mmCIF file of C-alpha atoms in Angstrom:
data_model
loop_
_atom_site.group_PDB
_atom_site.id
_atom_site.type_symbol
_atom_site.label_atom_id
_atom_site.label_comp_id
_atom_site.label_asym_id
_atom_site.label_seq_id
_atom_site.Cartn_x
_atom_site.Cartn_y
_atom_site.Cartn_z
ATOM 1 C CA LEU A 187 8.459 -8.125 9.484
ATOM 2 C CA ALA A 188 5.747 -8.496 11.659
ATOM 3 C CA LYS A 189 3.085 -10.922 10.567
ATOM 4 C CA THR A 190 -0.759 -9.591 10.844
ATOM 5 C CA THR A 191 -4.019 -11.254 11.409
ATOM 6 C CA GLN A 192 -7.109 -9.591 10.581
ATOM 7 C CA PRO A 193 -10.713 -10.402 9.996
ATOM 8 C CA ILE A 194 -11.191 -11.530 6.274
ATOM 9 C CA SER A 195 -14.389 -9.462 6.062
ATOM 10 C CA MET A 196 -17.054 -7.463 8.027
ATOM 11 C CA ASP A 197 -20.552 -6.228 7.541
ATOM 12 C CA SER A 198 -21.966 -3.128 8.859
ATOM 13 C CA TYR A 199 -24.803 -0.469 8.627
ATOM 14 C CA GLU A 200 -24.754 3.183 7.807
ATOM 15 C CA GLY A 201 -24.306 5.292 11.053
ATOM 16 C CA GLN A 202 -22.586 2.543 12.884
ATOM 17 C CA GLU A 203 -19.202 2.497 14.570
ATOM 18 C CA VAL A 204 -17.227 0.019 13.339
ATOM 19 C CA ASN A 205 -13.940 -1.616 14.822
ATOM 20 C CA ILE A 206 -11.628 -3.572 12.916
ATOM 21 C CA THR A 207 -8.837 -5.451 15.144
ATOM 22 C CA CYS A 208 -5.410 -6.566 13.816
ATOM 23 C CA SER A 209 -3.211 -9.000 15.441
ATOM 24 C CA HIS A 210 0.447 -8.568 15.120
ATOM 25 C CA ASN A 211 2.104 -10.642 17.959
ATOM 26 C CA ASN A 212 5.942 -10.138 16.847
ATOM 27 C CA ILE A 213 6.049 -6.568 16.183
ATOM 28 C CA ALA A 214 9.455 -4.715 16.831
ATOM 29 C CA THR A 215 10.051 -2.304 19.538
ATOM 30 C CA ASN A 216 10.520 0.241 16.680
ATOM 31 C CA ASP A 217 7.528 -0.524 14.606
ATOM 32 C CA TYR A 218 4.607 1.833 13.964
ATOM 33 C CA ILE A 219 1.311 0.601 13.036
ATOM 34 C CA THR A 220 -0.069 2.129 9.789
ATOM 35 C CA TRP A 221 -3.513 1.359 8.442
ATOM 36 C CA TYR A 222 -4.753 2.096 4.985
ATOM 37 C CA GLN A 223 -7.949 2.143 2.880
ATOM 38 C CA GLN A 224 -8.483 0.702 -0.668
ATOM 39 C CA PHE A 225 -11.382 1.333 -2.676
ATOM 40 C CA PRO A 226 -11.765 -1.081 -5.917
ATOM 41 C CA SER A 227 -9.596 0.143 -8.796
ATOM 42 C CA GLN A 228 -7.913 2.382 -6.905
ATOM 43 C CA GLY A 229 -4.513 2.492 -5.119
ATOM 44 C CA PRO A 230 -4.445 2.321 -1.168
ATOM 45 C CA ARG A 231 -4.946 5.497 0.836
ATOM 46 C CA PHE A 232 -3.107 6.404 4.109
ATOM 47 C CA ILE A 233 -5.704 6.298 7.186
ATOM 48 C CA ILE A 234 -3.946 6.788 10.372
ATOM 49 C CA GLN A 235 -0.538 5.817 12.004
ATOM 50 C CA GLY A 236 0.341 5.295 15.646
ATOM 51 C CA TYR A 237 2.913 3.769 18.208
ATOM 52 C CA LYS A 238 0.821 3.262 21.328
ATOM 53 C CA THR A 239 -2.221 4.207 23.354
ATOM 54 C CA LYS A 240 -4.732 6.130 21.126
ATOM 55 C CA VAL A 241 -4.389 8.245 18.042
ATOM 56 C CA THR A 242 -7.235 10.300 16.326
ATOM 57 C CA ASN A 243 -7.819 12.293 13.272
ATOM 58 C CA GLU A 244 -10.515 13.502 11.229
ATOM 59 C CA VAL A 245 -11.406 10.131 9.648
ATOM 60 C CA ALA A 246 -10.254 7.489 12.560
ATOM 61 C CA SER A 247 -9.209 6.712 15.707
ATOM 62 C CA LEU A 248 -6.346 4.017 16.377
ATOM 63 C CA PHE A 249 -6.394 1.844 19.687
ATOM 64 C CA ILE A 250 -3.158 0.391 20.404
ATOM 65 C CA PRO A 251 -2.702 -1.479 24.092
ATOM 66 C CA ALA A 252 0.132 -1.339 26.193
ATOM 67 C CA ASP A 253 1.931 -4.606 24.685
ATOM 68 C CA ARG A 254 1.312 -3.442 21.158
ATOM 69 C CA LYS A 255 0.625 -7.121 20.057
ATOM 70 C CA SER A 256 -2.769 -5.761 18.611
ATOM 71 C CA SER A 257 -4.277 -2.545 17.202
ATOM 72 C CA THR A 258 -8.105 -1.471 16.526
ATOM 73 C CA LEU A 259 -8.822 0.808 13.918
ATOM 74 C CA SER A 260 -12.297 2.515 14.765
ATOM 75 C CA LEU A 261 -14.660 4.198 11.930
ATOM 76 C CA PRO A 262 -17.268 6.285 13.580
ATOM 77 C CA ARG A 263 -20.646 6.312 12.139
ATOM 78 C CA VAL A 264 -19.830 4.818 8.797
ATOM 79 C CA SER A 265 -21.522 5.618 5.573
ATOM 80 C CA LEU A 266 -21.737 3.589 2.036
ATOM 81 C CA SER A 267 -18.762 5.259 0.856
ATOM 82 C CA ASP A 268 -16.491 3.244 3.682
ATOM 83 C CA THR A 269 -17.319 0.170 1.938
ATOM 84 C CA ALA A 270 -13.650 -0.842 1.038
ATOM 85 C CA VAL A 271 -10.623 -2.898 2.009
ATOM 86 C CA TYR A 272 -8.668 -1.900 5.271
ATOM 87 C CA TYR A 273 -4.934 -3.041 5.747
ATOM 88 C CA CYS A 274 -3.262 -3.124 9.155
ATOM 89 C CA LEU A 275 0.771 -2.647 8.505
ATOM 90 C CA PRO A 276 3.078 -2.813 11.488
ATOM 91 C CA GLY A 277 6.651 -1.589 10.456
ATOM 92 C CA GLY A 278 9.250 0.884 10.288
ATOM 93 C CA GLY A 279 11.090 -0.028 7.325
ATOM 94 C CA PHE A 280 10.741 -0.210 3.618
ATOM 95 C CA LYS A 281 9.809 -3.550 2.768
ATOM 96 C CA THR A 282 5.990 -3.029 3.721
ATOM 97 C CA ILE A 283 4.078 -6.289 3.757
ATOM 98 C CA PHE A 284 0.408 -5.914 2.662
ATOM 99 C CA GLY A 285 -1.790 -8.775 3.648
ATOM 100 C CA ALA A 286 -5.053 -9.535 2.439
ATOM 101 C CA GLY A 287 -6.738 -6.865 4.659
ATOM 102 C CA THR A 288 -10.210 -6.801 6.064
ATOM 103 C CA ARG A 289 -12.989 -6.113 3.329
ATOM 104 C CA LEU A 290 -15.719 -3.891 5.221
ATOM 105 C CA PHE A 291 -19.267 -3.793 3.411
ATOM 106 C CA VAL A 292 -21.483 -1.158 4.664
ATOM 107 C CA LYS A 293 -25.145 -1.353 3.934
ATOM 108 C CA ALA A 294 -27.917 1.134 4.016
ATOM 109 C CA ASN B 48 -0.169 18.791 -7.207
ATOM 110 C CA ALA B 49 -0.804 15.963 -9.321
ATOM 111 C CA GLY B 50 0.787 13.499 -6.652
ATOM 112 C CA VAL B 51 1.573 9.851 -8.084
ATOM 113 C CA THR B 52 1.168 9.623 -11.720
ATOM 114 C CA GLN B 53 1.344 6.184 -13.579
ATOM 115 C CA THR B 54 1.371 5.378 -17.383
ATOM 116 C CA PRO B 55 -0.171 3.561 -19.097
ATOM 117 C CA LYS B 56 -3.444 2.840 -17.383
ATOM 118 C CA PHE B 57 -3.882 -0.140 -19.279
ATOM 119 C CA GLN B 58 -1.743 -2.382 -21.552
ATOM 120 C CA VAL B 59 -1.931 -5.668 -23.060
ATOM 121 C CA LEU B 60 0.997 -7.637 -24.075
ATOM 122 C CA LYS B 61 1.793 -11.049 -25.687
ATOM 123 C CA THR B 62 4.124 -13.428 -23.991
ATOM 124 C CA GLY B 63 7.806 -12.508 -24.583
ATOM 125 C CA GLN B 64 7.226 -8.956 -25.158
ATOM 126 C CA SER B 65 8.806 -6.013 -23.060
ATOM 127 C CA MET B 66 7.389 -2.968 -21.827
ATOM 128 C CA THR B 67 8.356 0.018 -19.251
ATOM 129 C CA LEU B 68 5.776 1.510 -16.765
ATOM 130 C CA GLN B 69 6.329 4.868 -15.831
ATOM 131 C CA CYS B 70 5.985 6.679 -12.418
ATOM 132 C CA ALA B 71 6.369 10.190 -11.384
ATOM 133 C CA GLN B 72 5.622 12.033 -8.193
ATOM 134 C CA ASP B 73 5.742 15.714 -7.533
ATOM 135 C CA MET B 74 5.799 15.948 -3.838
ATOM 136 C CA ASN B 75 9.588 15.833 -3.369
ATOM 137 C CA HIS B 76 9.583 12.293 -1.831
ATOM 138 C CA ASN B 77 12.914 10.815 -1.385
ATOM 139 C CA SER B 78 11.418 7.057 -1.690
ATOM 140 C CA MET B 79 9.592 5.403 -4.329
ATOM 141 C CA TYR B 80 8.069 1.684 -4.642
ATOM 142 C CA TRP B 81 6.710 -0.630 -7.166
ATOM 143 C CA TYR B 82 3.838 -2.986 -6.205
ATOM 144 C CA ARG B 83 1.778 -5.549 -7.894
ATOM 145 C CA GLN B 84 -1.732 -6.610 -6.768
ATOM 146 C CA ASP B 85 -3.481 -9.789 -8.091
ATOM 147 C CA PRO B 86 -7.135 -10.246 -7.889
ATOM 148 C CA GLY B 87 -8.701 -10.452 -4.423
ATOM 149 C CA MET B 88 -4.923 -10.253 -2.915
ATOM 150 C CA GLY B 89 -2.965 -7.905 -0.827
ATOM 151 C CA LEU B 90 0.067 -5.777 -2.412
ATOM 152 C CA ARG B 91 3.284 -7.354 -2.933
ATOM 153 C CA LEU B 92 6.549 -5.048 -3.398
ATOM 154 C CA ILE B 93 8.479 -5.530 -6.303
ATOM 155 C CA TYR B 94 11.512 -3.044 -5.603
ATOM 156 C CA TYR B 95 11.714 -0.043 -3.886
ATOM 157 C CA SER B 96 14.203 3.059 -4.065
ATOM 158 C CA ALA B 97 14.919 4.342 -0.720
ATOM 159 C CA SER B 98 16.479 7.348 -2.095
ATOM 160 C CA GLU B 99 17.766 8.959 -5.586
ATOM 161 C CA GLY B 100 20.333 6.571 -6.674
ATOM 162 C CA THR B 101 19.618 3.540 -4.685
ATOM 163 C CA THR B 102 17.119 0.733 -5.585
ATOM 164 C CA ASP B 103 16.479 -2.580 -3.731
ATOM 165 C CA LYS B 104 14.592 -5.879 -4.378
ATOM 166 C CA GLY B 105 11.238 -6.454 -2.422
ATOM 167 C CA GLU B 106 9.350 -9.588 -1.949
ATOM 168 C CA VAL B 107 8.544 -10.625 -5.664
ATOM 169 C CA PRO B 108 11.739 -9.038 -7.891
ATOM 170 C CA ASN B 109 12.067 -11.882 -10.335
ATOM 171 C CA GLY B 110 11.086 -11.056 -13.810
ATOM 172 C CA TYR B 111 11.381 -7.124 -13.352
ATOM 173 C CA ASN B 112 13.807 -4.287 -13.439
ATOM 174 C CA VAL B 113 13.873 -1.073 -12.168
ATOM 175 C CA SER B 114 15.403 2.486 -12.734
ATOM 176 C CA ARG B 115 15.141 5.512 -10.290
ATOM 177 C CA LEU B 116 15.664 8.165 -13.176
ATOM 178 C CA ASN B 117 16.055 11.153 -10.918
ATOM 179 C CA LYS B 118 14.336 12.052 -7.334
ATOM 180 C CA ARG B 119 10.748 12.325 -9.411
ATOM 181 C CA GLU B 120 10.495 9.284 -11.618
ATOM 182 C CA PHE B 121 10.846 5.555 -11.035
ATOM 183 C CA SER B 122 10.309 3.229 -13.824
ATOM 184 C CA LEU B 123 9.468 -0.600 -13.891
ATOM 185 C CA ARG B 124 10.574 -2.821 -16.722
ATOM 186 C CA LEU B 125 9.350 -6.132 -17.752
ATOM 187 C CA GLU B 126 11.920 -7.695 -20.029
ATOM 188 C CA SER B 127 9.951 -10.995 -21.412
ATOM 189 C CA ALA B 128 6.454 -10.567 -20.230
ATOM 190 C CA ALA B 129 4.919 -13.869 -18.911
ATOM 191 C CA PRO B 130 0.938 -14.629 -18.381
ATOM 192 C CA SER B 131 1.734 -14.800 -14.447
ATOM 193 C CA GLN B 132 2.948 -10.899 -14.553
ATOM 194 C CA THR B 133 -0.718 -10.049 -15.441
ATOM 195 C CA SER B 134 -1.754 -7.925 -12.400
ATOM 196 C CA VAL B 135 -2.537 -4.483 -11.279
ATOM 197 C CA TYR B 136 0.657 -2.399 -10.703
ATOM 198 C CA PHE B 137 0.803 0.269 -8.331
ATOM 199 C CA CYS B 138 3.635 2.991 -7.793
ATOM 200 C CA ALA B 139 4.012 4.611 -4.581
ATOM 201 C CA SER B 140 6.032 7.401 -2.890
ATOM 202 C CA SER B 141 6.832 8.434 0.736
ATOM 203 C CA GLU B 142 9.029 10.784 2.785
ATOM 204 C CA ARG B 143 11.454 9.615 5.046
ATOM 205 C CA LEU B 144 12.191 10.635 8.809
ATOM 206 C CA ALA B 145 15.680 12.058 9.782
ATOM 207 C CA GLY B 146 16.807 8.527 10.844
ATOM 208 C CA GLY B 147 15.703 6.951 7.597
ATOM 209 C CA SER B 148 12.713 5.155 8.421
ATOM 210 C CA PRO B 149 9.946 5.884 5.679
ATOM 211 C CA LEU B 150 6.586 7.652 6.523
ATOM 212 C CA GLU B 151 2.972 6.944 5.233
ATOM 213 C CA GLN B 152 3.016 6.266 1.353
ATOM 214 C CA TYR B 153 1.041 7.676 -1.332
ATOM 215 C CA PHE B 154 -0.088 5.506 -4.251
ATOM 216 C CA GLY B 155 -0.929 6.119 -7.910
ATOM 217 C CA PRO B 156 -4.053 4.937 -9.763
ATOM 218 C CA GLY B 157 -2.331 2.051 -11.122
ATOM 219 C CA THR B 158 -1.526 0.386 -14.230
ATOM 220 C CA ARG B 159 -3.839 -2.825 -15.276
ATOM 221 C CA LEU B 160 -1.652 -5.054 -17.473
ATOM 222 C CA THR B 161 -2.609 -8.198 -18.981
ATOM 223 C CA VAL B 162 -0.271 -10.844 -20.735
ATOM 224 C CA THR B 163 -1.849 -12.962 -23.017
#
């Protein structure tokens, strides 16, 4: 299972773009990279998933370089409601490892 | 669709008591999971069920048992609760690709368990 490294916390202001980078040096060839968001007192919620290059949906973009040893979640124009913990999960099997995640705090 | 539901929402147990946490999903997913989350920590996988009729240990299975009752329901049992099992428990479900790999997981609202 790939081990991940993410910043413990980040601060931002409303309207800014936020980029959270995750390192996963020993990612396996078949592993996808999935990002989840968790609000206090709630279960995690799927945000985006990708294998390589760039993936975009209505919520975020995910950038994955060619070597796939890292990935960057990009949240455009964050709002106060984006304050949450963000988890990066490389993997393809059932034994998902959630690390401590990145606590994003968005200020007015 | 209700998605993933869990009961109860809150529970207080005394050391040595037993209880079963219930989980049900209405998305017709093949795979289901149980996690625990301690304060300020990430989620840790207790058990999972890749498909109906199968269960496997996750990262922290000791002190727990599970039952995949049918495709919809996956229960977690604490036979003799200990204070170290005080945590928030999340159930999740996911679909599987044709090759067997799981897709994104959908989580329930959690059960807050305190063992005194």
